[in-house]
Amino acid sequence: VQPSELQECLDCGVCCFSRLDTYVPVTGGDRARLGAQAEALTVFTGNRCYMRMDGDHCAALQCTDEGQWACGAYAQRPAVCRELVRGGAACAAEREQKGERPPQLLALQARLPSG
Ligand code: SF4
Ligand code: SF4
C-alpha cells in the first residue's frame, strides 16, 4: 500500500487509540520536550512515565468539530509516536487491529447530548 492510498492521519487517528495505560512510553527527553504540557498529559507508573490515557485513546488526541483526529501535542509528541510512520508496517498493523475504534467513538459522541 502506498502512503498516498491511505487515509490522511487526520481522518484516521487509529494509532493513538489503546486500552492500555502503558501504551505510549515517555522518556525523560520526551517529557522535557512536552514542557508545560507534561504535567497534564503524562502519568508515572512506578518510575516509568507514559502518556495519560483518556478512555480508549491518548489524552493528547483531540477530535475537531469536523470529526477529524489531531494530536494536541504534535510538535512535542514522544519519540515512539514520531517513529510510527504513516504507511509503514506498524501503521498498517494498527489500522488492521483497531480501525473500528475512532468511528465507534465518533458515533457514540454523536448520540450523547451536548453540553
Ligand atoms: S500513522 Fe497510520 S494508523 Fe496512525 S493516524 Fe496515521 S494513518 Fe492512522
Ligand atoms: S502523543 Fe499525540 S501522536 Fe502520540 S499517541 Fe498521543 S495523540 Fe497520538
CSV table of N, CA and C and ligand atoms in Angstrom, one decimal:
chain,number,residue,atom,x,y,z
A,1,VAL,N,0.9,-1.2,0.0
A,1,VAL,CA,0.0,0.0,0.0
A,1,VAL,C,0.9,1.2,0.0
A,2,GLN,N,0.6,2.1,-0.9
A,2,GLN,CA,1.4,3.4,-1.0
A,2,GLN,C,0.8,4.4,0.0
A,3,PRO,N,1.6,5.2,0.7
A,3,PRO,CA,1.1,6.2,1.6
A,3,PRO,C,0.0,7.0,1.0
A,4,SER,N,0.1,7.3,-0.3
A,4,SER,CA,-0.9,8.2,-0.9
A,4,SER,C,-2.3,7.5,-0.9
A,5,GLU,N,-2.3,6.2,-0.8
A,5,GLU,CA,-3.6,5.5,-0.9
A,5,GLU,C,-4.2,5.4,0.5
A,6,LEU,N,-3.5,5.8,1.5
A,6,LEU,CA,-4.0,5.7,2.9
A,6,LEU,C,-4.8,7.0,3.2
A,7,GLN,N,-5.7,6.8,4.2
A,7,GLN,CA,-6.4,7.9,4.8
A,7,GLN,C,-5.3,8.9,5.4
A,8,GLU,N,-5.5,10.1,5.3
A,8,GLU,CA,-4.7,11.1,6.0
A,8,GLU,C,-4.8,10.8,7.5
A,9,CYS,N,-3.8,11.0,8.2
A,9,CYS,CA,-3.8,10.8,9.7
A,9,CYS,C,-5.0,11.5,10.3
A,10,LEU,N,-5.3,12.7,9.8
A,10,LEU,CA,-6.4,13.4,10.4
A,10,LEU,C,-7.8,12.7,10.3
A,11,ASP,N,-7.9,11.9,9.3
A,11,ASP,CA,-9.1,11.1,9.1
A,11,ASP,C,-9.0,9.7,9.8
A,12,CYS,N,-7.9,9.5,10.5
A,12,CYS,CA,-7.7,8.1,11.0
A,12,CYS,C,-7.6,8.1,12.5
A,13,GLY,N,-6.4,8.5,13.0
A,13,GLY,CA,-6.2,8.6,14.5
A,13,GLY,C,-6.1,7.3,15.2
A,14,VAL,N,-6.1,6.2,14.4
A,14,VAL,CA,-6.1,4.8,15.0
A,14,VAL,C,-4.9,4.6,15.9
A,15,CYS,N,-3.7,5.0,15.5
A,15,CYS,CA,-2.6,4.6,16.3
A,15,CYS,C,-2.5,5.3,17.7
A,16,CYS,N,-3.4,6.3,17.9
A,16,CYS,CA,-3.5,7.0,19.2
A,16,CYS,C,-4.5,6.3,20.1
A,17,PHE,N,-5.1,5.2,19.6
A,17,PHE,CA,-6.1,4.5,20.4
A,17,PHE,C,-5.5,3.3,21.1
A,18,SER,N,-5.8,3.1,22.4
A,18,SER,CA,-5.4,1.9,23.1
A,18,SER,C,-6.2,1.8,24.4
A,19,ARG,N,-6.4,0.6,24.9
A,19,ARG,CA,-7.0,0.5,26.2
A,19,ARG,C,-5.9,0.2,27.3
A,20,LEU,N,-4.7,0.3,26.9
A,20,LEU,CA,-3.6,0.0,27.8
A,20,LEU,C,-3.1,1.3,28.5
A,21,ASP,N,-3.0,1.3,29.8
A,21,ASP,CA,-2.5,2.5,30.5
A,21,ASP,C,-1.0,2.8,30.2
A,22,THR,N,-0.3,1.8,29.7
A,22,THR,CA,1.1,1.9,29.4
A,22,THR,C,1.4,1.9,27.9
A,23,TYR,N,0.5,2.5,27.1
A,23,TYR,CA,0.5,2.4,25.7
A,23,TYR,C,1.7,3.2,25.1
A,24,VAL,N,1.8,4.5,25.5
A,24,VAL,CA,2.8,5.4,25.0
A,24,VAL,C,3.9,5.7,26.0
A,25,PRO,N,5.0,5.0,25.9
A,25,PRO,CA,6.1,5.3,26.9
A,25,PRO,C,6.7,6.7,26.6
A,26,VAL,N,7.0,7.4,27.7
A,26,VAL,CA,7.5,8.8,27.6
A,26,VAL,C,8.9,8.8,28.2
A,27,THR,N,9.9,9.1,27.5
A,27,THR,CA,11.3,9.1,28.0
A,27,THR,C,11.5,10.4,28.7
A,28,GLY,N,12.6,10.5,29.4
A,28,GLY,CA,13.0,11.8,30.0
A,28,GLY,C,13.1,12.9,29.0
A,29,GLY,N,13.7,12.6,27.9
A,29,GLY,CA,13.7,13.6,26.8
A,29,GLY,C,12.4,14.0,26.3
A,30,ASP,N,11.5,13.0,26.1
A,30,ASP,CA,10.1,13.3,25.7
A,30,ASP,C,9.4,14.2,26.6
A,31,ARG,N,9.6,13.9,27.9
A,31,ARG,CA,8.9,14.7,28.9
A,31,ARG,C,9.4,16.2,28.9
A,32,ALA,N,10.7,16.3,28.8
A,32,ALA,CA,11.3,17.6,28.7
A,32,ALA,C,10.7,18.4,27.5
A,33,ARG,N,10.6,17.7,26.4
A,33,ARG,CA,10.1,18.3,25.2
A,33,ARG,C,8.6,18.7,25.4
A,34,LEU,N,7.9,17.9,26.1
A,34,LEU,CA,6.4,18.3,26.4
A,34,LEU,C,6.3,19.5,27.2
A,35,GLY,N,7.4,19.8,28.0
A,35,GLY,CA,7.4,21.0,28.8
A,35,GLY,C,6.2,21.2,29.7
A,36,ALA,N,5.5,22.3,29.6
A,36,ALA,CA,4.4,22.7,30.5
A,36,ALA,C,3.3,21.7,30.3
A,37,GLN,N,3.2,21.0,29.1
A,37,GLN,CA,2.1,20.1,28.9
A,37,GLN,C,2.3,18.7,29.6
A,38,ALA,N,3.5,18.5,30.1
A,38,ALA,CA,3.8,17.2,30.6
A,38,ALA,C,3.0,16.8,31.8
A,39,GLU,N,2.8,17.8,32.7
A,39,GLU,CA,2.0,17.5,33.9
A,39,GLU,C,0.6,17.0,33.6
A,40,ALA,N,0.0,17.6,32.7
A,40,ALA,CA,-1.4,17.2,32.4
A,40,ALA,C,-1.5,15.9,31.5
A,41,LEU,N,-0.4,15.7,30.7
A,41,LEU,CA,-0.5,14.7,29.6
A,41,LEU,C,0.2,13.4,30.0
A,42,THR,N,1.0,13.4,31.1
A,42,THR,CA,1.7,12.2,31.4
A,42,THR,C,1.4,11.7,32.8
A,43,VAL,N,1.6,10.4,33.0
A,43,VAL,CA,1.5,9.8,34.3
A,43,VAL,C,2.7,8.9,34.6
A,44,PHE,N,3.0,8.7,35.8
A,44,PHE,CA,4.0,7.8,36.2
A,44,PHE,C,3.4,6.5,36.8
A,45,THR,N,4.0,5.4,36.3
A,45,THR,CA,3.7,4.1,37.0
A,45,THR,C,5.0,3.6,37.5
A,46,GLY,N,5.1,3.7,38.9
A,46,GLY,CA,6.4,3.5,39.4
A,46,GLY,C,7.4,4.6,38.9
A,47,ASN,N,8.5,4.2,38.4
A,47,ASN,CA,9.4,5.3,37.9
A,47,ASN,C,9.3,5.4,36.4
A,48,ARG,N,8.3,4.7,35.8
A,48,ARG,CA,8.2,4.8,34.3
A,48,ARG,C,7.0,5.8,34.0
A,49,CYS,N,7.3,6.5,32.9
A,49,CYS,CA,6.3,7.6,32.5
A,49,CYS,C,5.6,7.2,31.2
A,50,TYR,N,4.4,7.5,31.1
A,50,TYR,CA,3.5,7.2,30.0
A,50,TYR,C,2.6,8.4,29.7
A,51,MET,N,2.2,8.5,28.4
A,51,MET,CA,1.1,9.4,28.1
A,51,MET,C,-0.1,9.0,28.8
A,52,ARG,N,-0.8,10.0,29.4
A,52,ARG,CA,-2.1,9.7,30.1
A,52,ARG,C,-3.1,9.2,29.1
A,53,MET,N,-3.9,8.2,29.4
A,53,MET,CA,-5.0,7.8,28.5
A,53,MET,C,-6.3,8.3,29.0
A,54,ASP,N,-7.1,8.6,28.0
A,54,ASP,CA,-8.5,9.2,28.3
A,54,ASP,C,-9.5,8.3,27.6
A,55,GLY,N,-10.1,7.4,28.4
A,55,GLY,CA,-11.0,6.4,27.8
A,55,GLY,C,-10.1,5.4,27.0
A,56,ASP,N,-10.4,5.3,25.7
A,56,ASP,CA,-9.6,4.3,25.0
A,56,ASP,C,-8.6,5.0,24.0
A,57,HIS,N,-8.2,6.3,24.3
A,57,HIS,CA,-7.2,6.9,23.5
A,57,HIS,C,-6.3,7.8,24.3
A,58,CYS,N,-5.2,8.1,23.7
A,58,CYS,CA,-4.2,9.0,24.4
A,58,CYS,C,-4.9,10.4,24.7
A,59,ALA,N,-4.6,10.9,25.9
A,59,ALA,CA,-5.2,12.1,26.3
A,59,ALA,C,-4.9,13.3,25.4
A,60,ALA,N,-3.8,13.2,24.7
A,60,ALA,CA,-3.4,14.3,23.8
A,60,ALA,C,-4.3,14.3,22.5
A,61,LEU,N,-4.9,13.3,22.2
A,61,LEU,CA,-5.7,13.2,21.0
A,61,LEU,C,-7.0,14.0,21.1
A,62,GLN,N,-7.2,14.8,20.1
A,62,GLN,CA,-8.3,15.7,20.1
A,62,GLN,C,-9.2,15.5,18.8
A,63,CYS,N,-10.5,15.6,19.0
A,63,CYS,CA,-11.4,15.5,17.9
A,63,CYS,C,-11.9,16.8,17.5
A,64,THR,N,-11.7,17.2,16.3
A,64,THR,CA,-12.2,18.5,15.8
A,64,THR,C,-13.7,18.5,15.6
A,65,ASP,N,-14.3,19.7,15.4
A,65,ASP,CA,-15.7,19.8,15.1
A,65,ASP,C,-16.1,19.1,13.8
A,66,GLU,N,-15.1,18.9,13.0
A,66,GLU,CA,-15.3,18.3,11.7
A,66,GLU,C,-15.1,16.8,11.8
A,67,GLY,N,-14.9,16.3,13.0
A,67,GLY,CA,-14.7,14.8,13.2
A,67,GLY,C,-13.4,14.3,12.8
A,68,GLN,N,-12.4,15.2,12.8
A,68,GLN,CA,-11.0,14.8,12.5
A,68,GLN,C,-10.2,14.6,13.8
A,69,TRP,N,-9.2,13.8,13.7
A,69,TRP,CA,-8.4,13.5,14.9
A,69,TRP,C,-7.1,14.2,14.8
A,70,ALA,N,-6.7,14.9,15.8
A,70,ALA,CA,-5.4,15.7,15.8
A,70,ALA,C,-4.7,15.5,17.1
A,71,CYS,N,-3.4,15.4,17.0
A,71,CYS,CA,-2.6,15.3,18.3
A,71,CYS,C,-2.5,16.7,18.8
A,72,GLY,N,-2.9,16.9,20.0
A,72,GLY,CA,-2.8,18.3,20.6
A,72,GLY,C,-1.4,18.6,21.0
A,73,ALA,N,-0.5,17.7,20.9
A,73,ALA,CA,0.9,17.9,21.3
A,73,ALA,C,1.8,17.5,20.1
A,74,TYR,N,1.3,17.7,18.9
A,74,TYR,CA,2.0,17.1,17.8
A,74,TYR,C,3.5,17.5,17.7
A,75,ALA,N,3.8,18.8,17.8
A,75,ALA,CA,5.2,19.2,17.7
A,75,ALA,C,6.1,18.7,18.8
A,76,GLN,N,5.4,18.3,20.0
A,76,GLN,CA,6.2,17.8,21.1
A,76,GLN,C,5.9,16.4,21.4
A,77,ARG,N,5.3,15.6,20.5
A,77,ARG,CA,4.9,14.3,20.8
A,77,ARG,C,6.1,13.4,21.0
A,78,PRO,N,5.9,12.3,21.8
A,78,PRO,CA,7.0,11.4,22.2
A,78,PRO,C,7.7,10.7,21.0
A,79,ALA,N,8.8,10.2,21.2
A,79,ALA,CA,9.6,9.6,20.1
A,79,ALA,C,8.9,8.4,19.5
A,80,VAL,N,8.2,7.6,20.3
A,80,VAL,CA,7.5,6.4,19.8
A,80,VAL,C,6.5,6.8,18.8
A,81,CYS,N,5.9,8.0,19.0
A,81,CYS,CA,4.9,8.5,18.0
A,81,CYS,C,5.5,8.9,16.7
A,82,ARG,N,6.7,9.5,16.9
A,82,ARG,CA,7.4,10.0,15.7
A,82,ARG,C,7.9,8.9,14.9
A,83,GLU,N,8.2,7.7,15.5
A,83,GLU,CA,8.7,6.6,14.8
A,83,GLU,C,7.7,5.8,14.0
A,84,LEU,N,6.4,6.0,14.4
A,84,LEU,CA,5.4,5.3,13.6
A,84,LEU,C,5.0,6.1,12.4
A,85,VAL,N,5.6,5.6,11.3
A,85,VAL,CA,5.5,6.4,10.0
A,85,VAL,C,4.2,6.0,9.3
A,86,ARG,N,3.4,7.0,8.9
A,86,ARG,CA,2.2,6.7,8.1
A,86,ARG,C,2.6,5.9,6.8
A,87,GLY,N,1.8,4.8,6.7
A,87,GLY,CA,2.1,4.0,5.5
A,87,GLY,C,3.0,2.8,5.8
A,88,GLY,N,3.7,2.8,6.9
A,88,GLY,CA,4.6,1.8,7.2
A,88,GLY,C,3.9,0.5,7.8
A,89,ALA,N,4.7,-0.5,8.1
A,89,ALA,CA,4.1,-1.7,8.6
A,89,ALA,C,3.4,-1.6,9.9
A,90,ALA,N,3.9,-0.8,10.8
A,90,ALA,CA,3.3,-0.6,12.1
A,90,ALA,C,1.9,0.2,11.9
A,91,CYS,N,1.9,1.1,11.0
A,91,CYS,CA,0.7,1.9,10.7
A,91,CYS,C,-0.4,0.9,10.1
A,92,ALA,N,0.0,0.0,9.2
A,92,ALA,CA,-0.9,-0.9,8.6
A,92,ALA,C,-1.4,-1.9,9.7
A,93,ALA,N,-0.6,-2.3,10.6
A,93,ALA,CA,-1.0,-3.2,11.7
A,93,ALA,C,-2.0,-2.5,12.6
A,94,GLU,N,-1.7,-1.3,12.9
A,94,GLU,CA,-2.6,-0.5,13.8
A,94,GLU,C,-4.0,-0.4,13.2
A,95,ARG,N,-4.0,-0.1,11.9
A,95,ARG,CA,-5.3,0.1,11.2
A,95,ARG,C,-6.1,-1.3,11.1
A,96,GLU,N,-5.3,-2.3,10.9
A,96,GLU,CA,-5.9,-3.6,10.8
A,96,GLU,C,-6.5,-4.0,12.2
A,97,GLN,N,-5.8,-3.7,13.3
A,97,GLN,CA,-6.2,-4.2,14.6
A,97,GLN,C,-7.3,-3.3,15.2
A,98,LYS,N,-7.2,-2.0,14.9
A,98,LYS,CA,-8.1,-1.1,15.7
A,98,LYS,C,-8.9,-0.1,14.9
A,99,GLY,N,-8.9,-0.4,13.6
A,99,GLY,CA,-9.5,0.6,12.7
A,99,GLY,C,-11.0,1.0,13.0
A,100,GLU,N,-11.7,0.1,13.7
A,100,GLU,CA,-13.1,0.5,14.0
A,100,GLU,C,-13.3,1.4,15.2
A,101,ARG,N,-12.2,1.6,16.0
A,101,ARG,CA,-12.4,2.4,17.2
A,101,ARG,C,-12.7,3.9,17.0
A,102,PRO,N,-12.0,4.6,16.2
A,102,PRO,CA,-12.3,6.0,16.1
A,102,PRO,C,-13.7,6.2,15.6
A,103,PRO,N,-14.2,5.6,14.5
A,103,PRO,CA,-15.6,5.8,14.1
A,103,PRO,C,-16.6,5.4,15.1
A,104,GLN,N,-16.3,4.3,15.9
A,104,GLN,CA,-17.2,3.9,17.0
A,104,GLN,C,-17.3,5.1,18.0
A,105,LEU,N,-16.2,5.7,18.4
A,105,LEU,CA,-16.2,6.8,19.4
A,105,LEU,C,-17.0,8.0,18.8
A,106,LEU,N,-16.7,8.3,17.6
A,106,LEU,CA,-17.5,9.4,16.9
A,106,LEU,C,-19.0,9.1,17.0
A,107,ALA,N,-19.4,7.9,16.7
A,107,ALA,CA,-20.8,7.6,16.7
A,107,ALA,C,-21.4,7.7,18.1
A,108,LEU,N,-20.6,7.2,19.1
A,108,LEU,CA,-21.0,7.3,20.5
A,108,LEU,C,-21.2,8.8,20.9
A,109,GLN,N,-20.2,9.6,20.5
A,109,GLN,CA,-20.3,11.0,20.9
A,109,GLN,C,-21.5,11.7,20.2
A,110,ALA,N,-21.8,11.3,19.0
A,110,ALA,CA,-22.9,11.9,18.3
A,110,ALA,C,-24.2,11.6,18.9
A,111,ARG,N,-24.3,10.5,19.7
A,111,ARG,CA,-25.5,10.1,20.4
A,111,ARG,C,-25.7,10.8,21.7
A,112,LEU,N,-24.6,11.3,22.3
A,112,LEU,CA,-24.6,11.9,23.6
A,112,LEU,C,-25.2,13.3,23.5
A,113,PRO,N,-25.9,13.8,24.5
A,113,PRO,CA,-26.4,15.2,24.5
A,113,PRO,C,-25.2,16.1,24.6
A,114,SER,N,-25.2,17.2,23.9
A,114,SER,CA,-24.0,18.1,24.0
A,114,SER,C,-24.2,19.0,25.3
A,115,GLY,N,-23.1,19.5,25.7
A,115,GLY,CA,-23.1,20.4,26.9
A,115,GLY,C,-22.7,19.7,28.1
B,1,SF4,S1,0.1,6.8,11.3
B,1,SF4,FE1,-1.3,5.3,10.3
B,1,SF4,S2,-2.6,4.5,12.0
B,1,SF4,FE2,-1.6,6.4,12.7
B,1,SF4,S3,-3.2,8.0,12.3
B,1,SF4,FE3,-1.7,7.9,10.5
B,1,SF4,S4,-2.7,6.6,9.1
B,1,SF4,FE4,-3.7,6.2,11.1
B,2,SF4,S1,1.1,11.9,21.8
B,2,SF4,FE1,-0.1,12.5,20.0
B,2,SF4,S2,0.6,11.2,18.3
B,2,SF4,FE2,1.2,10.2,20.3
B,2,SF4,S3,-0.4,8.8,20.9
B,2,SF4,FE3,-0.9,10.8,21.9
B,2,SF4,S4,-2.2,11.8,20.4
B,2,SF4,FE4,-1.2,10.2,19.3
